[in-house]
Amino acid sequence: NLREEFVGFLPYEADAEILAIKFHTIITEKWGLNMEYCRGQAYVVSSGFASKMKIVATRLLEKYPQAIYTLCSSCALNMWLAKSIPVAGVSVALGIIEEVCLYFNHSPQLIAELENAISILFQNNEEKAKELKEICHTEWISRHDTFEIMVDLVQALVLCLDGINCDATFKWNTCIASQAFILSNGLTDFDFIVTIVVLKNALSFTRAFGKNLQGLTSDVFIAGKQNIPLNGHSMEVPEGVFTPDNFQALLEYRINAGDEVLRRRFEMTAVNLEYCSKTQQKQMLEICESCIREEMLREIRDSNFFSLVTDNVVDIADVEHLPVFVRFLDESNNLRE
């Protein structure tokens, strides 16, 4: 079976040439993988980093011709083609689309506001309004028809953003209102509108092909990317209010579910020996990370042939990192990813 395993994060470098060197060094020297057996490269990155990762792929391909640079299965073909276009205007447009999606996914209240704008603009077409409202609750920027959706939504987005920016009831805080103003200007920019219309028309010829080729894999991968961090919350906790982190909440859930062994341990153990603090959580995670990574790398080395896959750059403690995955065949000829 094909397996794809998460191996680790690499510190991100703004300079593509330096990033390519560090990427190669960590894979070959730190992880001990022989790039002569690498048979593929696939990078999922946001629009701002696509050109840099293309340079990284090119440098690796120059050294290892069999490490073919291909489309990642978690990225819709049309989006991959758009990100591969070496035109600044396209990169800017893709960046605006991503920022708009992130903005509205920030809270259910913003989505509700967008739905109201859709209802106003599509009063005479309830079926279309319902379809667009349902799309707003999905990762629509990763779909095969992203640009068609953007063209349909752009008026509603501008109407909604202008309403948030000009709201006189102080319903929205200054940060949300000012960001709405910036995004609205971006969406109404002539170059942006021309770009998305051109992309919509040009990529309409490959939309059906990409969808048939990839099926629903992009939706599956998006769902799989969702996770629950052990420490931290999905929403900010008000100052002065104590809320247990997710790790502690899970322990409490197990106790309430009837885990008597865990209950007795906490009842009979001193508070300073419960090993539930964030520092101890971090130490346990680092030990688990080291053991799991070494076991995965051993299997990858034993399988010989593998492919490299990266995802979007993520921010960890204000430092940008590049997530790296490896796809390979295990000893049972199972494809793992």
GROMACS .gro file of C-alpha atoms in nm:
model
  337
    1ASN     CA    1   0.000   0.000   0.000
    2LEU     CA    2   0.116   0.351  -0.074
    3ARG     CA    3   0.205   0.535   0.247
    4GLU     CA    4   0.267   0.902   0.305
    5GLU     CA    5   0.417   0.987   0.642
    6PHE     CA    6   0.482   1.324   0.803
    7VAL     CA    7   0.855   1.341   0.870
    8GLY     CA    8   0.909   1.688   1.013
    9PHE     CA    9   0.934   2.064   0.969
   10LEU     CA   10   1.217   2.245   0.795
   11PRO     CA   11   1.302   2.608   0.881
   12TYR     CA   12   1.179   2.816   0.589
   13GLU     CA   13   1.421   3.043   0.403
   14ALA     CA   14   1.311   3.345   0.199
   15ASP     CA   15   1.596   3.286  -0.047
   16ALA     CA   16   1.496   2.996  -0.275
   17GLU     CA   17   1.856   2.894  -0.349
   18ILE     CA   18   1.944   2.872   0.022
   19LEU     CA   19   1.620   2.684   0.087
   20ALA     CA   20   1.709   2.431  -0.184
   21ILE     CA   21   2.051   2.369  -0.028
   22LYS     CA   22   1.913   2.329   0.326
   23PHE     CA   23   1.628   2.111   0.200
   24HIS     CA   24   1.874   1.876   0.030
   25THR     CA   25   2.115   1.875   0.326
   26ILE     CA   26   1.852   1.784   0.586
   27ILE     CA   27   1.699   1.508   0.370
   28THR     CA   28   2.032   1.345   0.284
   29GLU     CA   29   2.249   1.413   0.591
   30LYS     CA   30   2.013   1.452   0.886
   31TRP     CA   31   1.747   1.201   0.776
   32GLY     CA   32   1.986   0.973   0.589
   33LEU     CA   33   1.771   0.934   0.275
   34ASN     CA   34   1.942   0.852  -0.054
   35MET     CA   35   1.807   1.095  -0.313
   36GLU     CA   36   1.916   0.859  -0.590
   37TYR     CA   37   1.608   0.656  -0.497
   38CYS     CA   38   1.373   0.956  -0.498
   39ARG     CA   39   1.117   0.920  -0.776
   40GLY     CA   40   0.894   1.222  -0.726
   41GLN     CA   41   0.847   1.574  -0.589
   42ALA     CA   42   0.516   1.742  -0.510
   43TYR     CA   43   0.483   2.073  -0.329
   44VAL     CA   44   0.160   2.224  -0.194
   45VAL     CA   45   0.227   2.589  -0.113
   46SER     CA   46   0.040   2.917  -0.111
   47SER     CA   47   0.071   3.153  -0.404
   48GLY     CA   48   0.347   3.360  -0.246
   49PHE     CA   49   0.581   3.062  -0.211
   50ALA     CA   50   0.495   2.869  -0.529
   51SER     CA   51   0.771   3.026  -0.739
   52LYS     CA   52   1.032   2.959  -0.469
   53MET     CA   53   0.939   2.593  -0.432
   54LYS     CA   54   0.950   2.563  -0.810
   55ILE     CA   55   1.315   2.670  -0.792
   56VAL     CA   56   1.377   2.413  -0.516
   57ALA     CA   57   1.220   2.141  -0.732
   58THR     CA   58   1.430   2.249  -1.031
   59ARG     CA   59   1.756   2.233  -0.833
   60LEU     CA   60   1.676   1.884  -0.704
   61LEU     CA   61   1.573   1.774  -1.054
   62GLU     CA   62   1.908   1.893  -1.190
   63LYS     CA   63   2.090   1.664  -0.945
   64TYR     CA   64   1.841   1.378  -0.952
   65PRO     CA   65   1.666   1.354  -1.293
   66GLN     CA   66   1.444   1.068  -1.175
   67ALA     CA   67   1.290   1.281  -0.896
   68ILE     CA   68   1.013   1.401  -1.127
   69TYR     CA   69   0.829   1.720  -1.030
   70THR     CA   70   0.455   1.648  -1.046
   71LEU     CA   71   0.118   1.776  -0.930
   72CYS     CA   72   0.035   1.687  -0.569
   73SER     CA   73  -0.284   1.481  -0.537
   74SER     CA   74  -0.412   1.709  -0.260
   75CYS     CA   75  -0.411   2.011  -0.492
   76ALA     CA   76  -0.671   2.063  -0.765
   77LEU     CA   77  -0.515   2.064  -1.111
   78ASN     CA   78  -0.650   2.409  -1.200
   79MET     CA   79  -0.508   2.563  -0.883
   80TRP     CA   80  -0.172   2.399  -0.947
   81LEU     CA   81  -0.167   2.534  -1.302
   82ALA     CA   82  -0.256   2.883  -1.180
   83LYS     CA   83   0.018   2.877  -0.916
   84SER     CA   84   0.268   2.765  -1.180
   85ILE     CA   85   0.210   3.074  -1.396
   86PRO     CA   86   0.519   3.301  -1.359
   87VAL     CA   87   0.317   3.624  -1.369
   88ALA     CA   88   0.313   3.863  -1.073
   89GLY     CA   89  -0.051   3.960  -1.130
   90VAL     CA   90  -0.164   3.599  -1.100
   91SER     CA   91   0.030   3.551  -0.775
   92VAL     CA   92  -0.126   3.868  -0.633
   93ALA     CA   93  -0.476   3.755  -0.732
   94LEU     CA   94  -0.426   3.411  -0.577
   95GLY     CA   95  -0.298   3.575  -0.259
   96ILE     CA   96  -0.608   3.795  -0.236
   97ILE     CA   97  -0.837   3.493  -0.284
   98GLU     CA   98  -0.657   3.304  -0.005
   99GLU     CA   99  -0.675   3.605   0.230
  100VAL     CA  100  -1.048   3.648   0.165
  101CYS     CA  101  -1.116   3.282   0.240
  102LEU     CA  102  -0.910   3.296   0.561
  103TYR     CA  103  -1.085   3.617   0.665
  104PHE     CA  104  -1.436   3.473   0.645
  105ASN     CA  105  -1.333   3.143   0.800
  106HIS     CA  106  -1.218   3.342   1.104
  107SER     CA  107  -1.563   3.330   1.264
  108PRO     CA  108  -1.919   3.203   1.200
  109GLN     CA  109  -2.047   3.560   1.233
  110LEU     CA  110  -1.851   3.667   0.924
  111ILE     CA  111  -1.985   3.370   0.727
  112ALA     CA  112  -2.338   3.463   0.835
  113GLU     CA  113  -2.278   3.820   0.717
  114LEU     CA  114  -2.162   3.690   0.379
  115GLU     CA  115  -2.472   3.470   0.352
  116ASN     CA  116  -2.689   3.778   0.409
  117ALA     CA  117  -2.510   3.955   0.124
  118ILE     CA  118  -2.566   3.654  -0.101
  119SER     CA  119  -2.938   3.653  -0.015
  120ILE     CA  120  -2.965   4.022  -0.111
  121LEU     CA  121  -2.790   3.980  -0.448
  122PHE     CA  122  -2.962   3.654  -0.545
  123GLN     CA  123  -3.318   3.731  -0.439
  124ASN     CA  124  -3.450   3.612  -0.775
  125ASN     CA  125  -3.241   3.295  -0.781
  126GLU     CA  126  -3.283   3.106  -0.454
  127GLU     CA  127  -3.125   2.790  -0.590
  128LYS     CA  128  -2.803   2.973  -0.680
  129ALA     CA  129  -2.805   3.152  -0.344
  130LYS     CA  130  -2.837   2.820  -0.160
  131GLU     CA  131  -2.552   2.669  -0.363
  132LEU     CA  132  -2.318   2.963  -0.290
  133LYS     CA  133  -2.405   2.961   0.081
  134GLU     CA  134  -2.316   2.593   0.104
  135ILE     CA  135  -1.989   2.658  -0.080
  136CYS     CA  136  -1.898   2.931   0.173
  137HIS     CA  137  -1.878   2.663   0.445
  138THR     CA  138  -1.620   2.460   0.249
  139GLU     CA  139  -1.254   2.500   0.151
  140TRP     CA  140  -1.366   2.641  -0.183
  141ILE     CA  141  -1.023   2.780  -0.272
  142SER     CA  142  -0.900   2.420  -0.313
  143ARG     CA  143  -1.168   2.314  -0.561
  144HIS     CA  144  -1.138   2.253  -0.934
  145ASP     CA  145  -1.386   2.534  -1.001
  146THR     CA  146  -1.235   2.792  -0.763
  147PHE     CA  147  -1.224   3.071  -1.021
  148GLU     CA  148  -1.584   3.013  -1.133
  149ILE     CA  149  -1.689   3.038  -0.768
  150MET     CA  150  -1.483   3.354  -0.720
  151VAL     CA  151  -1.648   3.524  -1.018
  152ASP     CA  152  -1.992   3.432  -0.881
  153LEU     CA  153  -1.907   3.548  -0.528
  154VAL     CA  154  -1.708   3.865  -0.593
  155GLN     CA  155  -2.008   4.104  -0.579
  156ALA     CA  156  -2.141   3.946  -0.260
  157LEU     CA  157  -1.793   3.957  -0.105
  158VAL     CA  158  -1.752   4.327  -0.184
  159LEU     CA  159  -2.102   4.409  -0.056
  160CYS     CA  160  -2.035   4.220   0.265
  161LEU     CA  161  -1.689   4.368   0.323
  162ASP     CA  162  -1.810   4.723   0.259
  163GLY     CA  163  -2.094   4.666   0.505
  164ILE     CA  164  -1.850   4.548   0.772
  165ASN     CA  165  -1.616   4.842   0.710
  166CYS     CA  166  -1.893   5.105   0.717
  167ASP     CA  167  -2.091   4.953   1.004
  168ALA     CA  168  -2.199   5.231   1.242
  169THR     CA  169  -2.319   5.002   1.523
  170PHE     CA  170  -1.965   4.903   1.626
  171LYS     CA  171  -2.056   4.538   1.575
  172TRP     CA  172  -1.707   4.464   1.445
  173ASN     CA  173  -1.377   4.553   1.607
  174THR     CA  174  -1.127   4.787   1.441
  175CYS     CA  175  -0.902   4.506   1.318
  176ILE     CA  176  -1.184   4.322   1.136
  177ALA     CA  177  -1.322   4.647   0.990
  178SER     CA  178  -0.984   4.769   0.864
  179GLN     CA  179  -0.905   4.430   0.711
  180ALA     CA  180  -1.245   4.436   0.538
  181PHE     CA  181  -1.152   4.772   0.382
  182ILE     CA  182  -0.819   4.634   0.253
  183LEU     CA  183  -0.976   4.319   0.108
  184SER     CA  184  -1.257   4.514  -0.055
  185ASN     CA  185  -1.004   4.736  -0.232
  186GLY     CA  186  -0.819   4.426  -0.350
  187LEU     CA  187  -1.135   4.263  -0.486
  188THR     CA  188  -1.245   4.576  -0.675
  189ASP     CA  189  -0.903   4.636  -0.829
  190PHE     CA  190  -0.929   4.623  -1.209
  191ASP     CA  191  -0.622   4.399  -1.246
  192PHE     CA  192  -0.767   4.147  -0.999
  193ILE     CA  193  -1.103   4.128  -1.178
  194VAL     CA  194  -0.938   4.085  -1.520
  195THR     CA  195  -0.706   3.816  -1.381
  196ILE     CA  196  -0.976   3.598  -1.226
  197VAL     CA  197  -1.199   3.626  -1.535
  198VAL     CA  198  -0.908   3.525  -1.760
  199LEU     CA  199  -0.817   3.235  -1.527
  200LYS     CA  200  -1.181   3.125  -1.516
  201ASN     CA  201  -1.209   3.118  -1.895
  202ALA     CA  202  -0.863   2.976  -1.969
  203LEU     CA  203  -0.881   2.698  -1.708
  204SER     CA  204  -1.238   2.599  -1.791
  205PHE     CA  205  -1.090   2.362  -2.051
  206THR     CA  206  -0.893   2.166  -1.787
  207ARG     CA  207  -1.151   2.172  -1.507
  208ALA     CA  208  -1.339   1.858  -1.614
  209PHE     CA  209  -1.014   1.676  -1.693
  210GLY     CA  210  -0.866   1.758  -1.352
  211LYS     CA  211  -1.181   1.656  -1.168
  212ASN     CA  212  -1.198   1.322  -1.349
  213LEU     CA  213  -0.826   1.267  -1.302
  214GLN     CA  214  -0.815   1.341  -0.930
  215GLY     CA  215  -1.169   1.262  -0.819
  216LEU     CA  216  -1.244   1.378  -0.463
  217THR     CA  217  -0.893   1.327  -0.325
  218SER     CA  218  -0.844   1.699  -0.256
  219ASP     CA  219  -1.153   1.702  -0.030
  220VAL     CA  220  -1.026   1.394   0.155
  221PHE     CA  221  -0.683   1.548   0.211
  222ILE     CA  222  -0.832   1.875   0.333
  223ALA     CA  223  -1.042   1.687   0.589
  224GLY     CA  224  -0.738   1.491   0.701
  225LYS     CA  225  -0.537   1.806   0.762
  226GLN     CA  226  -0.767   1.917   1.045
  227ASN     CA  227  -0.616   1.843   1.387
  228ILE     CA  228  -0.652   1.923   1.754
  229PRO     CA  229  -0.338   2.067   1.921
  230LEU     CA  230  -0.269   1.928   2.267
  231ASN     CA  231  -0.201   2.269   2.415
  232GLY     CA  232  -0.396   2.572   2.306
  233HIS     CA  233  -0.749   2.652   2.203
  234SER     CA  234  -0.927   2.724   1.879
  235MET     CA  235  -1.057   3.047   2.032
  236GLU     CA  236  -0.890   3.304   2.254
  237VAL     CA  237  -0.957   3.259   2.625
  238PRO     CA  238  -1.063   3.580   2.807
  239GLU     CA  239  -0.801   3.721   3.041
  240GLY     CA  240  -0.841   3.601   3.400
  241VAL     CA  241  -1.044   3.293   3.303
  242PHE     CA  242  -0.880   2.953   3.358
  243THR     CA  243  -0.956   2.693   3.095
  244PRO     CA  244  -0.771   2.358   3.083
  245ASP     CA  245  -0.582   2.293   2.762
  246ASN     CA  246  -0.689   2.016   2.526
  247PHE     CA  247  -0.455   1.758   2.682
  248GLN     CA  248  -0.595   1.820   3.030
  249ALA     CA  249  -0.950   1.825   2.893
  250LEU     CA  250  -0.895   1.487   2.728
  251LEU     CA  251  -0.767   1.342   3.057
  252GLU     CA  252  -1.070   1.480   3.238
  253TYR     CA  253  -1.296   1.333   2.971
  254ARG     CA  254  -1.141   0.987   3.020
  255ILE     CA  255  -1.187   1.010   3.396
  256ASN     CA  256  -1.551   1.113   3.357
  257ALA     CA  257  -1.599   0.827   3.110
  258GLY     CA  258  -1.505   0.574   3.380
  259ASP     CA  259  -1.127   0.531   3.364
  260GLU     CA  260  -1.075   0.433   3.728
  261VAL     CA  261  -0.701   0.373   3.690
  262LEU     CA  262  -0.649   0.731   3.573
  263ARG     CA  263  -0.886   0.865   3.841
  264ARG     CA  264  -0.697   0.688   4.123
  265ARG     CA  265  -0.364   0.810   3.988
  266PHE     CA  266  -0.472   1.174   4.007
  267GLU     CA  267  -0.635   1.129   4.347
  268MET     CA  268  -0.323   0.970   4.500
  269THR     CA  269  -0.052   1.175   4.324
  270ALA     CA  270   0.084   1.509   4.438
  271VAL     CA  271  -0.008   1.802   4.213
  272ASN     CA  272   0.354   1.867   4.120
  273LEU     CA  273   0.398   1.505   4.004
  274GLU     CA  274   0.096   1.475   3.775
  275TYR     CA  275   0.307   1.545   3.462
  276CYS     CA  276   0.034   1.755   3.300
  277SER     CA  277   0.211   2.088   3.262
  278LYS     CA  278   0.285   2.233   2.918
  279THR     CA  279   0.659   2.179   2.972
  280GLN     CA  280   0.609   1.809   3.042
  281GLN     CA  281   0.364   1.779   2.753
  282LYS     CA  282   0.628   1.926   2.526
  283GLN     CA  283   0.892   1.682   2.651
  284MET     CA  284   0.660   1.385   2.595
  285LEU     CA  285   0.577   1.508   2.246
  286GLU     CA  286   0.946   1.552   2.160
  287ILE     CA  287   1.024   1.196   2.275
  288CYS     CA  288   0.730   1.057   2.074
  289GLU     CA  289   0.833   1.266   1.774
  290SER     CA  290   1.190   1.134   1.784
  291CYS     CA  291   1.083   0.769   1.816
  292ILE     CA  292   0.816   0.786   1.546
  293ARG     CA  293   1.035   0.977   1.301
  294GLU     CA  294   1.329   0.738   1.340
  295GLU     CA  295   1.103   0.436   1.288
  296MET     CA  296   0.950   0.596   0.975
  297LEU     CA  297   1.292   0.689   0.834
  298ARG     CA  298   1.413   0.333   0.891
  299GLU     CA  299   1.119   0.200   0.690
  300ILE     CA  300   1.176   0.458   0.416
  301ARG     CA  301   1.546   0.370   0.392
  302ASP     CA  302   1.460  -0.001   0.372
  303SER     CA  303   1.207   0.059   0.093
  304ASN     CA  304   1.469   0.237  -0.122
  305PHE     CA  305   1.238   0.433  -0.354
  306PHE     CA  306   1.035   0.729  -0.230
  307SER     CA  307   0.881   1.065  -0.328
  308LEU     CA  308   0.891   1.400  -0.148
  309VAL     CA  309   0.578   1.603  -0.072
  310THR     CA  310   0.552   1.938   0.107
  311ASP     CA  311   0.254   2.137   0.229
  312ASN     CA  312   0.195   2.508   0.288
  313VAL     CA  313   0.444   2.699   0.499
  314VAL     CA  314   0.321   2.718   0.860
  315ASP     CA  315   0.406   2.959   1.141
  316ILE     CA  316   0.534   2.797   1.461
  317ALA     CA  317   0.630   3.037   1.740
  318ASP     CA  318   0.673   3.320   1.485
  319VAL     CA  319   0.913   3.110   1.274
  320GLU     CA  320   0.808   2.986   0.931
  321HIS     CA  321   0.849   2.612   0.872
  322LEU     CA  322   0.797   2.386   0.571
  323PRO     CA  323   0.613   2.056   0.648
  324VAL     CA  324   0.770   1.758   0.466
  325PHE     CA  325   0.601   1.426   0.382
  326VAL     CA  326   0.741   1.115   0.217
  327ARG     CA  327   0.548   0.869  -0.002
  328PHE     CA  328   0.691   0.517  -0.032
  329LEU     CA  329   0.624   0.143  -0.061
  330ASP     CA  330   0.668  -0.051   0.265
  331GLU     CA  331   0.803  -0.405   0.298
  332SER     CA  332   0.456  -0.547   0.229
  333ASN     CA  333   0.436  -0.349  -0.096
  334ASN     CA  334   0.178  -0.121   0.059
  335LEU     CA  335   0.179   0.235  -0.073
  336ARG     CA  336   0.213   0.471   0.225
  337GLU     CA  337   0.186   0.845   0.237
   0.00000   0.00000   0.00000
